[in-house]
Amino acid sequence: MFSSRLPLPALIEHCRGMRHMLESGLTLAQVMKHQAKSGPAAIKPVARRLSESLAAGESFQDALEQEKQYFPPLYLAIGTVAEETGQLPEALRELEEFFTLQNTLWKRFLAQITWPVIQFILATLIIAVVIYILGILGGGSHGISVLGLQGPSGAAKFFFGIWGFIIFCFVLIWFLRKIVGRGPMVDRLALSLYALGPTLEALALARFSLAMSVTQEAGLPPHQAVKLALEATSNHAFTACEPSATAMLKAGETLTDTLREQGVFPEVFVDIVHTAEVSGKEPETFSRQAKQYSEIAEARLKILATAAYWLVWLVVAIFIIVLIFNIFSQYVGAINSVG
């Protein structure tokens, strides 16, 4: 919400277009110039500034640094390394596939939670209509009320009060993130939450694995590869481990011991890294892990959507039960007063 980050569809098209032009023999500066003219609308102003920086003799890394607020950390980590090693087209293919998968997962998640959201909107609307009708039928202040609300004004207070509170919560969360920011404690807390935590973990591990695959394939020293891969996770619980991890690797510790010491990597992930380290197949292993954790993220997103579905049903059920008991108690009260 209110993010300057480029949308995933634009990034996918950008990576695809760049890859095709680079494979055709164009220079990076020429590619960015073409992207500024014919690339996705969201990319054009960014590509224009990048092409100007590249034409002035700046490196791709320095040019991207000035525009880093528009790109995900994974793009920044992989793109700069791949340019230095001459593997940018191959890296762009990996990024294109990864962003495509992430976009597909996001669309599926939205599709899965759309119906529960519609149900919640309908539930609040129906209850508002009931409040309105009961107020009209009751003929004034002595009619049946719902939660103390009655008639047109009561219906409006209920409906707009519920949605005003929801909108207020979203704005408050956005405001707090801008002022306080996300930090390791916040992201570690999110990782511990039911359904949400495992999903965030899988997404972070998929990004970490893809970045490790590309950086190790490019021949970067382990401490540099891990530094970039941790930044690529976009999760502060992981990025906070960067000083400790790089220090351990510089001191000669193994990648397995380094990752285990951080306390954010699952034991099974560390064991797989250990096997890869012993066999000398780290890039291939990390590439497979990136795909596997993307699949795991897809499965966990389904669980998250299911949890959201039942949460909406629970809220709706509570509304209905309260409504029924409220009306019933007033009806019994009216009978007793007549008797």
Coordinates of C-alpha atoms in Angstrom, one line a residue:
M1 CA 0.0 0.0 0.0
F2 CA 1.4 3.4 -1.1
S3 CA 4.7 1.8 -2.1
S4 CA 7.0 3.3 -4.7
R5 CA 8.1 -0.3 -5.7
L6 CA 7.5 -1.2 -9.3
P7 CA 4.6 -3.7 -9.7
L8 CA 5.4 -7.3 -10.5
P9 CA 3.8 -7.4 -14.0
A10 CA 6.0 -4.4 -15.0
L11 CA 9.1 -6.1 -13.5
I12 CA 8.4 -9.3 -15.4
E13 CA 8.0 -7.5 -18.7
H14 CA 11.1 -5.4 -18.0
C15 CA 13.3 -8.5 -17.3
R16 CA 12.0 -10.2 -20.4
G17 CA 12.6 -7.2 -22.6
M18 CA 16.0 -6.6 -21.2
R19 CA 17.0 -10.3 -21.7
H20 CA 15.9 -10.4 -25.3
M21 CA 17.8 -7.2 -26.2
L22 CA 20.9 -8.2 -24.4
E23 CA 20.9 -11.6 -26.1
S24 CA 20.6 -9.7 -29.4
G25 CA 23.9 -8.0 -28.7
L26 CA 22.8 -4.5 -27.5
T27 CA 24.7 -2.8 -24.8
L28 CA 23.1 -2.2 -21.4
A29 CA 22.9 1.5 -22.0
Q30 CA 21.1 0.9 -25.3
V31 CA 18.7 -1.5 -23.7
M32 CA 17.8 1.0 -21.0
K33 CA 17.2 3.6 -23.7
H34 CA 14.8 1.3 -25.5
Q35 CA 13.1 0.5 -22.2
A36 CA 12.6 4.2 -21.6
K37 CA 10.8 4.4 -25.0
S38 CA 8.9 1.2 -25.3
G39 CA 9.0 -0.6 -21.9
P40 CA 6.1 -0.9 -19.4
A41 CA 4.7 2.5 -18.5
A42 CA 5.8 2.1 -14.8
I43 CA 9.4 1.4 -15.9
K44 CA 9.8 4.2 -18.5
P45 CA 10.8 7.1 -16.2
V46 CA 13.1 4.9 -14.2
A47 CA 14.7 3.4 -17.3
R48 CA 15.2 6.9 -18.7
R49 CA 17.2 7.9 -15.7
L50 CA 19.2 4.7 -15.7
S51 CA 20.0 5.1 -19.4
E52 CA 21.3 8.6 -18.7
S53 CA 23.5 7.4 -15.8
L54 CA 24.8 4.5 -17.9
A55 CA 25.5 6.8 -20.9
A56 CA 27.4 9.1 -18.5
G57 CA 29.8 6.2 -17.7
E58 CA 28.3 5.0 -14.4
S59 CA 28.2 1.3 -13.6
F60 CA 24.9 -0.6 -13.5
Q61 CA 25.4 -1.0 -9.8
D62 CA 25.9 2.7 -9.2
A63 CA 23.0 3.6 -11.5
L64 CA 20.7 1.1 -9.7
E65 CA 21.7 2.5 -6.3
Q66 CA 20.1 5.8 -7.2
E67 CA 16.8 4.1 -8.1
K68 CA 16.8 1.3 -5.5
Q69 CA 13.5 2.4 -4.0
Y70 CA 11.8 1.2 -7.2
F71 CA 13.3 -2.3 -7.3
P72 CA 13.0 -5.3 -4.9
P73 CA 16.3 -6.2 -3.1
L74 CA 16.4 -9.5 -5.1
Y75 CA 16.7 -7.6 -8.4
L76 CA 19.4 -5.3 -7.0
A77 CA 21.4 -8.2 -5.5
I78 CA 21.3 -10.4 -8.6
G79 CA 21.4 -7.7 -11.3
T80 CA 24.6 -6.0 -10.1
V81 CA 26.5 -9.2 -9.6
A82 CA 25.3 -10.6 -13.0
E83 CA 26.5 -7.5 -14.9
E84 CA 30.0 -7.8 -13.4
T85 CA 30.3 -11.4 -14.4
G86 CA 28.7 -11.1 -17.8
Q87 CA 25.8 -13.4 -16.8
L88 CA 23.1 -10.7 -16.9
P89 CA 20.8 -12.3 -19.6
E90 CA 20.8 -15.6 -17.6
A91 CA 20.2 -13.8 -14.4
L92 CA 17.3 -11.9 -15.9
R93 CA 15.7 -15.2 -17.0
E94 CA 15.9 -16.4 -13.4
L95 CA 14.4 -13.2 -12.2
E96 CA 11.7 -13.2 -14.8
E97 CA 10.6 -16.8 -13.9
F98 CA 10.8 -16.0 -10.1
F99 CA 8.7 -12.8 -10.4
T100 CA 6.2 -14.6 -12.7
L101 CA 5.8 -17.2 -10.0
Q102 CA 5.4 -14.6 -7.3
N103 CA 2.8 -12.8 -9.4
T104 CA 0.9 -16.0 -9.9
L105 CA 0.9 -16.8 -6.2
W106 CA -0.3 -13.3 -5.4
K107 CA -3.2 -13.5 -7.9
R108 CA -4.2 -16.9 -6.6
F109 CA -4.2 -15.7 -3.0
L110 CA -6.4 -12.7 -4.0
A111 CA -8.8 -15.0 -5.9
Q112 CA -9.0 -17.2 -2.8
I113 CA -9.8 -14.4 -0.3
T114 CA -12.1 -12.5 -2.7
W115 CA -15.2 -14.5 -1.8
P116 CA -14.7 -14.3 2.0
V117 CA -14.3 -10.5 1.7
I118 CA -17.5 -10.2 -0.4
Q119 CA -19.3 -12.3 2.3
F120 CA -18.1 -10.0 5.0
I121 CA -19.3 -6.9 3.0
L122 CA -22.7 -8.5 2.4
A123 CA -23.0 -9.5 6.1
T124 CA -22.4 -5.9 7.3
L125 CA -24.8 -4.6 4.6
I126 CA -27.5 -7.1 5.5
I127 CA -27.3 -6.3 9.2
A128 CA -27.5 -2.6 8.4
V129 CA -30.6 -3.3 6.4
V130 CA -32.1 -5.3 9.3
I131 CA -31.4 -2.4 11.6
Y132 CA -33.1 0.0 9.2
I133 CA -36.2 -2.2 8.6
L134 CA -36.7 -3.0 12.3
G135 CA -36.5 0.7 13.1
I136 CA -39.1 1.5 10.5
L137 CA -41.4 -1.3 11.6
G138 CA -41.1 -0.4 15.2
G139 CA -42.3 3.1 14.5
G140 CA -39.8 5.1 16.6
S141 CA -37.8 4.8 19.8
H142 CA -40.0 2.1 21.2
G143 CA -39.2 -0.4 18.4
I144 CA -36.7 -3.2 18.3
S145 CA -33.1 -2.0 18.2
V146 CA -29.9 -3.9 17.3
L147 CA -26.9 -3.3 19.5
G148 CA -28.6 -0.2 20.6
L149 CA -29.0 1.1 17.0
Q150 CA -32.3 1.7 15.3
G151 CA -33.7 3.1 12.0
P152 CA -31.9 4.8 9.2
S153 CA -29.4 6.6 11.4
G154 CA -28.6 3.4 13.3
A155 CA -28.0 1.5 10.1
A156 CA -25.7 4.2 8.8
K157 CA -23.8 4.3 12.1
F158 CA -23.3 0.5 12.0
F159 CA -22.2 0.1 8.4
F160 CA -20.0 3.1 8.2
G161 CA -18.7 2.6 11.7
I162 CA -17.5 -1.0 10.9
W163 CA -15.8 0.0 7.6
G164 CA -14.5 3.3 9.0
F165 CA -12.8 1.3 11.8
I166 CA -11.3 -1.2 9.2
I167 CA -10.0 1.6 7.1
F168 CA -8.6 3.4 10.1
C169 CA -6.7 0.2 11.1
F170 CA -5.2 -0.1 7.7
V171 CA -4.1 3.6 7.6
L172 CA -2.8 3.2 11.2
I173 CA -0.7 0.2 10.2
W174 CA 0.7 2.0 7.2
F175 CA 1.5 5.1 9.3
L176 CA 3.2 3.1 12.0
R177 CA 5.3 1.3 9.3
K178 CA 6.4 4.7 7.9
I179 CA 7.2 6.2 11.4
V180 CA 8.5 3.1 13.3
G181 CA 9.5 1.0 10.3
R182 CA 9.7 -2.7 10.1
G183 CA 12.5 -4.2 12.2
P184 CA 13.9 -7.6 13.2
M185 CA 11.5 -7.8 16.2
V186 CA 8.5 -7.1 14.1
D187 CA 9.4 -9.6 11.3
R188 CA 10.4 -12.2 13.8
L189 CA 7.0 -11.8 15.4
A190 CA 5.3 -12.1 12.0
L191 CA 7.3 -15.3 11.4
S192 CA 5.9 -16.9 14.5
L193 CA 2.2 -16.2 13.6
Y194 CA 0.0 -19.1 12.5
A195 CA -0.4 -19.4 8.7
L196 CA 1.3 -16.1 8.0
G197 CA 4.7 -17.0 9.5
P198 CA 5.4 -20.1 7.5
T199 CA 4.3 -18.3 4.3
L200 CA 6.7 -15.4 4.9
E201 CA 9.5 -17.9 5.8
A202 CA 9.0 -19.8 2.6
L203 CA 9.1 -16.6 0.5
A204 CA 12.2 -15.4 2.2
L205 CA 14.0 -18.7 1.8
A206 CA 13.0 -18.8 -1.9
R207 CA 14.6 -15.4 -2.5
F208 CA 17.6 -16.2 -0.4
S209 CA 18.2 -19.5 -2.3
L210 CA 17.8 -17.8 -5.7
A211 CA 20.3 -15.1 -4.8
M212 CA 22.8 -17.6 -3.4
S213 CA 22.5 -19.7 -6.6
V214 CA 23.3 -16.7 -8.9
T215 CA 26.0 -15.2 -6.7
Q216 CA 27.8 -18.5 -6.1
E217 CA 27.6 -19.3 -9.8
A218 CA 29.2 -16.0 -10.5
G219 CA 32.1 -17.0 -8.2
L220 CA 31.5 -14.4 -5.4
P221 CA 33.3 -15.1 -2.0
P222 CA 30.9 -16.8 0.5
H223 CA 30.6 -13.7 2.7
Q224 CA 29.6 -11.4 -0.2
A225 CA 27.2 -14.0 -1.5
V226 CA 25.5 -14.4 1.8
K227 CA 25.4 -10.7 2.4
L228 CA 23.6 -10.1 -0.9
A229 CA 21.3 -13.1 -0.4
L230 CA 20.2 -11.9 3.1
E231 CA 19.4 -8.5 1.7
A232 CA 17.4 -10.1 -1.1
T233 CA 15.0 -11.8 1.4
S234 CA 13.3 -8.4 2.0
N235 CA 12.7 -9.7 5.6
H236 CA 14.4 -7.9 8.5
A237 CA 14.6 -11.0 10.6
F238 CA 17.0 -12.3 8.0
T239 CA 18.8 -9.1 7.0
A240 CA 19.6 -8.5 10.7
C241 CA 21.8 -11.6 10.6
E242 CA 24.1 -10.0 8.0
P243 CA 26.8 -8.7 10.3
S244 CA 27.1 -11.9 12.2
A245 CA 27.0 -14.1 9.1
T246 CA 29.6 -12.2 7.2
A247 CA 31.9 -12.0 10.2
M248 CA 31.7 -15.8 10.7
L249 CA 32.4 -16.5 7.1
K250 CA 35.3 -14.1 7.0
A251 CA 36.7 -15.9 10.1
G252 CA 36.7 -19.2 8.1
E253 CA 33.5 -20.8 9.4
T254 CA 31.5 -23.1 7.1
L255 CA 28.4 -21.9 5.4
T256 CA 26.4 -24.6 7.3
D257 CA 27.6 -23.5 10.7
T258 CA 27.1 -19.9 9.8
L259 CA 23.5 -20.4 8.7
R260 CA 22.7 -22.6 11.7
E261 CA 24.1 -20.0 14.1
Q262 CA 21.7 -17.3 12.9
G263 CA 18.6 -19.0 14.3
V264 CA 16.2 -18.0 11.4
F265 CA 17.0 -20.9 9.0
P266 CA 15.0 -24.2 9.4
E267 CA 17.0 -27.2 10.4
V268 CA 16.1 -29.1 7.2
F269 CA 17.3 -26.1 5.1
V270 CA 20.6 -26.1 6.9
D271 CA 21.0 -29.9 6.5
I272 CA 20.5 -29.5 2.8
V273 CA 23.1 -26.8 2.6
H274 CA 25.5 -29.0 4.5
T275 CA 25.0 -31.8 2.0
A276 CA 25.6 -29.3 -0.9
E277 CA 28.7 -27.9 0.8
V278 CA 30.2 -31.4 1.2
S279 CA 29.5 -32.4 -2.4
G280 CA 30.5 -29.0 -3.8
K281 CA 27.1 -28.5 -5.6
E282 CA 26.0 -25.3 -3.8
P283 CA 24.7 -23.3 -6.9
E284 CA 22.6 -26.3 -8.2
T285 CA 21.3 -27.0 -4.7
F286 CA 20.3 -23.5 -4.1
S287 CA 18.6 -23.3 -7.5
R288 CA 16.5 -26.3 -6.6
Q289 CA 15.7 -24.9 -3.2
A290 CA 14.5 -21.7 -4.7
K291 CA 12.0 -23.6 -6.8
Q292 CA 11.0 -25.9 -4.0
Y293 CA 10.4 -23.1 -1.5
S294 CA 8.3 -21.2 -4.1
E295 CA 6.1 -24.3 -4.3
I296 CA 6.0 -24.5 -0.5
A297 CA 5.0 -20.8 -0.4
E298 CA 2.2 -21.6 -2.8
A299 CA 0.8 -24.4 -0.5
R300 CA 1.2 -22.2 2.5
L301 CA -0.6 -19.3 0.8
K302 CA -3.6 -21.6 0.4
I303 CA -3.5 -22.3 4.1
L304 CA -3.3 -18.6 4.8
A305 CA -6.3 -18.0 2.5
T306 CA -8.2 -20.8 4.2
A307 CA -7.5 -19.2 7.6
A308 CA -8.7 -15.9 6.3
Y309 CA -11.9 -17.6 5.0
W310 CA -12.7 -19.2 8.4
L311 CA -11.9 -16.0 10.2
V312 CA -14.4 -14.1 8.1
W313 CA -17.0 -16.8 8.7
L314 CA -16.3 -16.6 12.5
V315 CA -16.8 -12.8 12.5
V316 CA -20.0 -13.2 10.5
A317 CA -21.3 -15.9 12.8
I318 CA -20.6 -13.8 15.8
F319 CA -22.6 -10.9 14.2
I320 CA -25.5 -13.2 13.5
I321 CA -25.6 -14.8 16.9
V322 CA -25.4 -11.4 18.7
L323 CA -28.2 -10.1 16.4
I324 CA -30.5 -13.1 17.1
F325 CA -30.0 -12.9 20.9
N326 CA -30.4 -9.1 20.9
I327 CA -33.7 -9.3 19.0
F328 CA -34.9 -12.3 21.0
S329 CA -34.2 -10.6 24.4
Q330 CA -36.1 -7.5 23.3
Y331 CA -39.0 -9.6 22.1
V332 CA -39.2 -11.5 25.4
G333 CA -38.9 -8.2 27.3
A334 CA -41.8 -6.8 25.3
I335 CA -44.0 -9.8 26.1
N336 CA -43.2 -9.7 29.8
S337 CA -44.0 -6.0 29.9
V338 CA -47.4 -6.6 28.3
G339 CA -48.1 -9.5 30.7

